[in-house]
Coordinates of C-alpha atoms in Angstrom, one line a residue:
V168 CA -63.0 21.4 -79.6
S169 CA -60.6 22.3 -76.5
E170 CA -57.4 23.8 -77.1
I171 CA -54.1 24.4 -74.4
N172 CA -51.6 26.3 -75.0
A173 CA -48.3 25.5 -73.3
A174 CA -44.9 27.2 -72.8
Y175 CA -41.4 24.7 -72.3
D176 CA -38.0 25.3 -71.0
C177 CA -35.8 23.0 -73.2
G178 CA -32.0 24.1 -71.9
D179 CA -30.9 26.1 -75.0
F180 CA -34.5 27.1 -76.2
A181 CA -37.7 27.7 -75.2
L182 CA -40.9 25.8 -77.0
D183 CA -44.6 27.1 -77.5
A184 CA -47.1 24.1 -78.0
R185 CA -50.8 24.4 -78.8
Y186 CA -52.9 21.1 -78.5
V187 CA -55.9 20.9 -80.3
N188 CA -58.3 18.3 -79.5
S189 CA -61.8 17.5 -81.9
G190 CA -62.8 14.4 -81.4
D191 CA -60.9 12.0 -82.9
V192 CA -58.6 14.4 -84.3
S193 CA -55.6 16.1 -81.8
L194 CA -52.8 18.1 -83.3
A195 CA -50.3 20.0 -81.4
T196 CA -48.8 23.4 -83.0
L197 CA -44.6 23.5 -81.8
S198 CA -43.0 27.0 -82.4
W199 CA -39.4 27.1 -81.3
E200 CA -36.4 28.4 -82.3
K201 CA -37.1 29.3 -86.5
N202 CA -39.1 26.3 -86.8
F203 CA -43.0 25.6 -86.8
V204 CA -44.5 22.1 -87.4
V205 CA -48.4 20.8 -87.4
A206 CA -48.1 17.7 -85.9
A207 CA -50.9 14.6 -85.2
A208 CA -51.2 12.5 -82.8
V209 CA -50.0 9.5 -83.3
I210 CA -50.4 5.8 -81.1
S211 CA -48.3 6.0 -78.1
G212 CA -47.6 3.3 -75.4
S213 CA -47.8 6.5 -72.6
G214 CA -48.6 9.8 -72.7
A215 CA -49.5 12.1 -76.0
R216 CA -47.2 11.8 -78.9
Y217 CA -47.6 13.8 -82.1
A218 CA -45.6 13.5 -85.6
A219 CA -44.4 15.7 -88.1
G220 CA -42.4 15.3 -90.8
P221 CA -38.7 14.4 -88.8
Y222 CA -40.3 15.4 -85.5
I223 CA -41.5 13.9 -82.8
W224 CA -42.9 15.5 -79.5
W225 CA -43.9 12.9 -76.8
V226 CA -45.4 14.1 -73.9
K227 CA -45.9 13.2 -70.5
G228 CA -46.8 14.8 -67.8
D229 CA -44.9 18.4 -67.5
E230 CA -42.4 16.5 -69.6
A231 CA -41.8 16.0 -72.7
T232 CA -38.9 15.4 -75.7
L233 CA -38.5 16.5 -78.8
Y234 CA -37.2 13.9 -81.0
D235 CA -35.4 14.3 -84.9
A236 CA -35.5 11.6 -87.0
F237 CA -32.7 12.7 -89.5
K238 CA -30.5 12.3 -86.0
G239 CA -31.0 8.5 -86.1
E240 CA -33.0 5.6 -83.8
D241 CA -29.9 6.3 -81.2
D242 CA -31.5 10.3 -80.5
P243 CA -31.7 10.6 -77.4
G244 CA -34.3 13.4 -78.2
I245 CA -34.3 17.2 -76.4
A246 CA -35.7 17.0 -72.7
C247 CA -38.3 19.6 -72.0
K248 CA -40.4 20.6 -69.2
T249 CA -43.3 22.8 -68.5
A250 CA -42.0 26.4 -68.3
Q251 CA -42.8 28.2 -64.6

């Protein structure tokens, strides 16, 4: 089992992520504002993509985007960068 903790700056809020990898199972816990979700890795063309309820968390290098499916397919998401 490997675990990685990362902090992200998402403009109007900070998001803390914890990635847990155990063989074929990869999870991410995401905590921001008053939200806490446990997301499972899903198929991605590039980067790592996690899904939980309406949320999609897509990580590519030191950038990530948080999508809310309730906002529709045209939602550009919220861009985040690893906090320094």
